[in-house]
């Protein structure tokens, strides 16, 4: 689709392009604004996908730092390997230009041409899911070459697999037996037809309908269910919006509306929560059936009648009441019709002989001859008469009958209204129960945040793609439409993406694990710790490539300026699109680098930009970091984008509480400039917010102190109940909150109360007046605690113990994960530290640490494998192998045996393992070994036989990445499931 079409239909925003202008000055990137990608002809699918991946920092860093050694390059002989390597090099160059180019948009033609060769047609517009599948396959193969291995374990270490691929458990019930298998997935397909939102799509994908087969003696149901066993950090949903029309013989697009949230919790779809989710699904099924019955009952009241047209019953009773209360005219309708037919003027009427007690009042209302109703003559009058005919009214009714009818109708109408109100209240209660079925804290531990939405506009055979991508550093949505990059909003995204209104709708949704901050974290300098931005974040070879391209672009600008200042008789030649090539020219010797010149007034282009100079000058240019997803110098805001600077300069933001099913999930702050900021709260803070919500009545009736006390009691009770849950191999409630750990270990009440009270002083509670008042009340009470009232050393000791407890868990889980991946030496080091620190905790109490037998079991297994590896290298006789074997013994085996041989830590299983290792090495004394091997054996064998003869220090483990409670819970469930099922399930 042409660029001019989009620039003419879209309202211009700051830094928005006007298309591929003929002026190079219009191609200058403004203030590090994100760059666009030039459409090479039916390549908008490439731009949408590449922009979504580029603005994911973890992926961008993997691509930019991709490197193959000369040895691996020499081994790559196949066409596919060479093609993948060439594509990775072009993708690296493209990403480098998107980071540091001074151009407003870059040329992707080299990478696109490589991809087009893999598709059926070079001219047809590609399907975005087809391209994404192909792209991920090529990337996986390219990184597999870098890993220099093709085994199953090597593939699990592939960063593309770790980032984009997950696993699910497929369970099928057949003849009363449950069969299951684990399968891998990349993009997860979801059907759109028949569903209203993403949650319903997932429910439909997870549970397929049950089929009942009748047997002679019983009925056996069969069906299939899916449960995610491992979710990838980047979770991509492919929305199936195309279907084949059999009658027309062609594909058609499904324009149905489908809603999706910015945050989705995946807990209910995880295999570890299958029992809990199954029970809730049964409850949901019952509630939906109950809701259907209630809605049907209410509908009968709203549409009453046996004819083709139905009416609300309450309205019908009201109309009947109005009819019964209407006073009749003095002449019956039959008499009035007879007189009108016999005389052109109606005679004065006399009351009928059967007139009731109401005749006197009726006679007073009798119209005179001058007030009679005129007859409308359509052929002689230009408009109908102004006076309306009298309403119908009963003529034969006594006062007693009228009073009886009125009483019945009023009573029935009241009954109908009460019944309808009760039904509406019941429907509201059931609807609220349905909405809150999956919104409690136990099923809100795995949040995924929407990162990108790929939109398609058009039909199945043709259309246009663009992407909405969330800028995590500035907390705003950006729209990437080929060369046009503009700031957007959630409202605009919804309008274009939900579907149902136009022929534009979301086709692919990309969510990222909100518990993994490294996904959106930028690289930092090892020495200074500062975030590396722009050119500083590029490898040297790519930095040189971008600088050369920028120098070439500056030369184009200079040539254009010279043409603009030529005499009028010399007509300058306008540069063409071909002059924007990103091929790097040879660098001229001693040519100084120049800054990119800004177009001056003399070079102001004509057209739309020239027609609105005031509007252009009023738009403040955006300032972003060198890499678009990173805010520069966010602490002081000097180099931050204008929107960010305005936020920092405001003295106080206006904060509002958003009513959503998951209480406390998101707080929305709106500053005076109208910018919205979203903040994801921790599960502990969500519990505090839920407690404050439950204390609303106490706060409103008795004030902040009563509200704090009520909220304190609610959260105290919740955490105490959580502490009573059973600890299993797959879950440990102590990981959820420090207070659960304190409760299980009988911590002093003053420690528990101060810890909980401190939670109510968090500044993140500043989202409404009630929460602010309770926060201030909690801070006031915390200040009242005097030093003599609290033993702070004891308080800090309890918190240090809990921190050490979580550290032990991190060491244990990391060790088990390394063991599952075959890295036994690294696993042994982690398990040694876990065992040592856990022993310190267990000395203070049984519930202070982790089950020691689990650590000891896998430590012994790792020790055996590490020792076998060292022995194999030692027996090889090769100098390098022998040296490596001795190093393994000195740095891994002997320190572990030294730790195991401590009297307070040794077990019979450990003694047996150490005795087997000693016997194995002693058997070498009976062999005919070389003198050099005998010498090496004599150096470390005494230390193997008596590990206590010298002080041995354990090797420090690498720094652990995360101690977030819900992260540890997920990793624990995954690794224990992995061990139980003897299949690797990792959580990265």
PDB file of N, CA and C in Angstrom, residues 537-586:
ATOM      1  N   UNK A 537      25.991   0.864  22.485  1.00  0.00           N
ATOM      2  CA  UNK A 537      25.468  -0.484  22.731  1.00  0.00           C
ATOM      3  C   UNK A 537      25.802  -1.444  21.595  1.00  0.00           C
ATOM      4  N   UNK A 538      26.413  -0.961  20.528  1.00  0.00           N
ATOM      5  CA  UNK A 538      26.707  -1.804  19.371  1.00  0.00           C
ATOM      6  C   UNK A 538      28.096  -2.414  19.476  1.00  0.00           C
ATOM      7  N   UNK A 539      28.286  -3.627  18.976  1.00  0.00           N
ATOM      8  CA  UNK A 539      29.638  -4.179  18.858  1.00  0.00           C
ATOM      9  C   UNK A 539      30.483  -3.294  17.937  1.00  0.00           C
ATOM     10  N   UNK A 540      31.781  -3.294  18.096  1.00  0.00           N
ATOM     11  CA  UNK A 540      32.640  -2.380  17.311  1.00  0.00           C
ATOM     12  C   UNK A 540      32.441  -2.470  15.811  1.00  0.00           C
ATOM     13  N   UNK A 541      32.317  -3.686  15.277  1.00  0.00           N
ATOM     14  CA  UNK A 541      32.204  -3.817  13.823  1.00  0.00           C
ATOM     15  C   UNK A 541      30.891  -3.219  13.326  1.00  0.00           C
ATOM     16  N   UNK A 542      29.821  -3.378  14.085  1.00  0.00           N
ATOM     17  CA  UNK A 542      28.542  -2.797  13.690  1.00  0.00           C
ATOM     18  C   UNK A 542      28.538  -1.284  13.895  1.00  0.00           C
ATOM     19  N   UNK A 543      29.216  -0.824  14.935  1.00  0.00           N
ATOM     20  CA  UNK A 543      29.329   0.613  15.133  1.00  0.00           C
ATOM     21  C   UNK A 543      30.024   1.281  13.963  1.00  0.00           C
ATOM     22  N   UNK A 544      31.077   0.654  13.465  1.00  0.00           N
ATOM     23  CA  UNK A 544      31.772   1.195  12.299  1.00  0.00           C
ATOM     24  C   UNK A 544      30.855   1.201  11.077  1.00  0.00           C
ATOM     25  N   UNK A 545      30.075   0.148  10.909  1.00  0.00           N
ATOM     26  CA  UNK A 545      29.150   0.063   9.777  1.00  0.00           C
ATOM     27  C   UNK A 545      28.127   1.201   9.818  1.00  0.00           C
ATOM     28  N   UNK A 546      27.562   1.463  10.987  1.00  0.00           N
ATOM     29  CA  UNK A 546      26.541   2.515  11.107  1.00  0.00           C
ATOM     30  C   UNK A 546      27.161   3.886  10.893  1.00  0.00           C
ATOM     31  N   UNK A 547      28.366   4.123  11.439  1.00  0.00           N
ATOM     32  CA  UNK A 547      29.017   5.427  11.244  1.00  0.00           C
ATOM     33  C   UNK A 547      29.298   5.691   9.768  1.00  0.00           C
ATOM     34  N   UNK A 548      29.696   4.663   9.036  1.00  0.00           N
ATOM     35  CA  UNK A 548      29.930   4.827   7.611  1.00  0.00           C
ATOM     36  C   UNK A 548      28.636   5.159   6.876  1.00  0.00           C
ATOM     37  N   UNK A 549      27.549   4.482   7.259  1.00  0.00           N
ATOM     38  CA  UNK A 549      26.278   4.767   6.605  1.00  0.00           C
ATOM     39  C   UNK A 549      25.797   6.180   6.939  1.00  0.00           C
ATOM     40  N   UNK A 550      26.017   6.609   8.154  1.00  0.00           N
ATOM     41  CA  UNK A 550      25.636   7.973   8.525  1.00  0.00           C
ATOM     42  C   UNK A 550      26.472   9.005   7.762  1.00  0.00           C
ATOM     43  N   UNK A 551      27.751   8.707   7.561  1.00  0.00           N
ATOM     44  CA  UNK A 551      28.598   9.630   6.815  1.00  0.00           C
ATOM     45  C   UNK A 551      28.130   9.731   5.357  1.00  0.00           C
ATOM     46  N   UNK A 552      27.727   8.601   4.803  1.00  0.00           N
ATOM     47  CA  UNK A 552      27.219   8.603   3.434  1.00  0.00           C
ATOM     48  C   UNK A 552      25.915   9.412   3.348  1.00  0.00           C
ATOM     49  N   UNK A 553      25.084   9.307   4.352  1.00  0.00           N
ATOM     50  CA  UNK A 553      23.836  10.065   4.373  1.00  0.00           C
ATOM     51  C   UNK A 553      24.109  11.567   4.491  1.00  0.00           C
ATOM     52  N   UNK A 554      25.101  11.925   5.278  1.00  0.00           N
ATOM     53  CA  UNK A 554      25.465  13.335   5.390  1.00  0.00           C
ATOM     54  C   UNK A 554      25.943  13.880   4.044  1.00  0.00           C
ATOM     55  N   UNK A 555      26.642  13.045   3.293  1.00  0.00           N
ATOM     56  CA  UNK A 555      27.096  13.469   1.971  1.00  0.00           C
ATOM     57  C   UNK A 555      25.893  13.720   1.053  1.00  0.00           C
ATOM     58  N   UNK A 556      24.876  12.872   1.139  1.00  0.00           N
ATOM     59  CA  UNK A 556      23.660  13.100   0.364  1.00  0.00           C
ATOM     60  C   UNK A 556      23.022  14.426   0.732  1.00  0.00           C
ATOM     61  N   UNK A 557      23.001  14.743   2.024  1.00  0.00           N
ATOM     62  CA  UNK A 557      22.402  16.003   2.470  1.00  0.00           C
ATOM     63  C   UNK A 557      23.189  17.201   1.937  1.00  0.00           C
ATOM     64  N   UNK A 558      24.518  17.103   1.964  1.00  0.00           N
ATOM     65  CA  UNK A 558      25.333  18.209   1.456  1.00  0.00           C
ATOM     66  C   UNK A 558      25.103  18.426  -0.031  1.00  0.00           C
ATOM     67  N   UNK A 559      25.018  17.332  -0.769  1.00  0.00           N
ATOM     68  CA  UNK A 559      24.768  17.457  -2.207  1.00  0.00           C
ATOM     69  C   UNK A 559      23.412  18.103  -2.469  1.00  0.00           C
ATOM     70  N   UNK A 560      22.444  17.742  -1.685  1.00  0.00           N
ATOM     71  CA  UNK A 560      21.106  18.328  -1.867  1.00  0.00           C
ATOM     72  C   UNK A 560      21.120  19.819  -1.528  1.00  0.00           C
ATOM     73  N   UNK A 561      21.849  20.190  -0.457  1.00  0.00           N
ATOM     74  CA  UNK A 561      21.935  21.605  -0.090  1.00  0.00           C
ATOM     75  C   UNK A 561      22.601  22.414  -1.206  1.00  0.00           C
ATOM     76  N   UNK A 562      23.649  21.857  -1.790  1.00  0.00           N
ATOM     77  CA  UNK A 562      24.319  22.563  -2.878  1.00  0.00           C
ATOM     78  C   UNK A 562      23.384  22.783  -4.056  1.00  0.00           C
ATOM     79  N   UNK A 563      22.566  21.806  -4.371  1.00  0.00           N
ATOM     80  CA  UNK A 563      21.620  21.954  -5.459  1.00  0.00           C
ATOM     81  C   UNK A 563      20.568  23.008  -5.149  1.00  0.00           C
ATOM     82  N   UNK A 564      20.165  23.080  -3.867  1.00  0.00           N
ATOM     83  CA  UNK A 564      19.148  24.065  -3.482  1.00  0.00           C
ATOM     84  C   UNK A 564      19.679  25.484  -3.636  1.00  0.00           C
ATOM     85  N   UNK A 565      20.969  25.723  -3.429  1.00  0.00           N
ATOM     86  CA  UNK A 565      21.531  27.080  -3.479  1.00  0.00           C
ATOM     87  C   UNK A 565      22.135  27.420  -4.840  1.00  0.00           C
ATOM     88  N   UNK A 566      21.927  26.592  -5.821  1.00  0.00           N
ATOM     89  CA  UNK A 566      22.410  26.928  -7.160  1.00  0.00           C
ATOM     90  C   UNK A 566      21.582  28.075  -7.729  1.00  0.00           C
ATOM     91  N   UNK A 567      22.129  28.828  -8.727  1.00  0.00           N
ATOM     92  CA  UNK A 567      21.350  29.923  -9.353  1.00  0.00           C
ATOM     93  C   UNK A 567      20.054  29.385  -9.940  1.00  0.00           C
ATOM     94  N   UNK A 568      19.027  30.256 -10.054  1.00  0.00           N
ATOM     95  CA  UNK A 568      17.719  29.798 -10.530  1.00  0.00           C
ATOM     96  C   UNK A 568      17.761  29.164 -11.907  1.00  0.00           C
ATOM     97  N   UNK A 569      18.678  29.643 -12.810  1.00  0.00           N
ATOM     98  CA  UNK A 569      18.653  29.093 -14.150  1.00  0.00           C
ATOM     99  C   UNK A 569      19.134  27.644 -14.171  1.00  0.00           C
ATOM    100  N   UNK A 570      19.824  27.262 -13.122  1.00  0.00           N
ATOM    101  CA  UNK A 570      20.280  25.876 -13.060  1.00  0.00           C
ATOM    102  C   UNK A 570      19.292  25.085 -12.204  1.00  0.00           C
ATOM    103  N   UNK A 571      18.485  24.325 -12.853  1.00  0.00           N
ATOM    104  CA  UNK A 571      17.440  23.584 -12.142  1.00  0.00           C
ATOM    105  C   UNK A 571      18.055  22.362 -11.470  1.00  0.00           C
ATOM    106  N   UNK A 572      17.961  22.291 -10.171  1.00  0.00           N
ATOM    107  CA  UNK A 572      18.569  21.143  -9.482  1.00  0.00           C
ATOM    108  C   UNK A 572      17.804  19.865  -9.747  1.00  0.00           C
ATOM    109  N   UNK A 573      18.568  18.804  -9.783  1.00  0.00           N
ATOM    110  CA  UNK A 573      17.946  17.481  -9.954  1.00  0.00           C
ATOM    111  C   UNK A 573      17.558  16.930  -8.590  1.00  0.00           C
ATOM    112  N   UNK A 574      16.308  16.532  -8.474  1.00  0.00           N
ATOM    113  CA  UNK A 574      15.820  16.008  -7.188  1.00  0.00           C
ATOM    114  C   UNK A 574      16.342  14.600  -6.963  1.00  0.00           C
ATOM    115  N   UNK A 575      16.835  14.340  -5.784  1.00  0.00           N
ATOM    116  CA  UNK A 575      17.297  12.978  -5.500  1.00  0.00           C
ATOM    117  C   UNK A 575      16.143  11.995  -5.573  1.00  0.00           C
ATOM    118  N   UNK A 576      16.422  10.819  -5.966  1.00  0.00           N
ATOM    119  CA  UNK A 576      15.397   9.783  -6.048  1.00  0.00           C
ATOM    120  C   UNK A 576      15.540   8.828  -4.895  1.00  0.00           C
ATOM    121  N   UNK A 577      14.550   7.942  -4.802  1.00  0.00           N
ATOM    122  CA  UNK A 577      14.571   6.968  -3.711  1.00  0.00           C
ATOM    123  C   UNK A 577      15.773   6.061  -3.801  1.00  0.00           C
ATOM    124  N   UNK A 578      16.316   5.913  -5.007  1.00  0.00           N
ATOM    125  CA  UNK A 578      17.466   5.032  -5.154  1.00  0.00           C
ATOM    126  C   UNK A 578      18.684   5.569  -4.448  1.00  0.00           C
ATOM    127  N   UNK A 579      18.713   6.877  -4.180  1.00  0.00           N
ATOM    128  CA  UNK A 579      19.885   7.472  -3.523  1.00  0.00           C
ATOM    129  C   UNK A 579      19.913   7.206  -2.047  1.00  0.00           C
ATOM    130  N   UNK A 580      18.932   6.488  -1.511  1.00  0.00           N
ATOM    131  CA  UNK A 580      18.895   6.200  -0.064  1.00  0.00           C
ATOM    132  C   UNK A 580      19.503   4.857   0.266  1.00  0.00           C
ATOM    133  N   UNK A 581      20.283   4.304  -0.646  1.00  0.00           N
ATOM    134  CA  UNK A 581      20.864   2.990  -0.400  1.00  0.00           C
ATOM    135  C   UNK A 581      21.709   3.009   0.860  1.00  0.00           C
ATOM    136  N   UNK A 582      21.625   1.929   1.623  1.00  0.00           N
ATOM    137  CA  UNK A 582      22.388   1.843   2.869  1.00  0.00           C
ATOM    138  C   UNK A 582      23.687   1.086   2.693  1.00  0.00           C
ATOM    139  N   UNK A 583      24.115   0.846   1.465  1.00  0.00           N
ATOM    140  CA  UNK A 583      25.415   0.208   1.261  1.00  0.00           C
ATOM    141  C   UNK A 583      26.510   1.153   1.727  1.00  0.00           C
ATOM    142  N   UNK A 584      27.515   0.645   2.384  1.00  0.00           N
ATOM    143  CA  UNK A 584      28.560   1.475   2.971  1.00  0.00           C
ATOM    144  C   UNK A 584      29.620   1.789   1.940  1.00  0.00           C
ATOM    145  N   UNK A 585      29.895   3.060   1.658  1.00  0.00           N
ATOM    146  CA  UNK A 585      30.961   3.403   0.704  1.00  0.00           C
ATOM    147  C   UNK A 585      32.320   3.323   1.361  1.00  0.00           C
ATOM    148  N   UNK A 586      33.345   3.379   0.561  1.00  0.00           N
ATOM    149  CA  UNK A 586      34.693   3.411   1.122  1.00  0.00           C
ATOM    150  C   UNK A 586      34.943   4.762   1.768  1.00  0.00           C
TER     151      UNK A 586
END
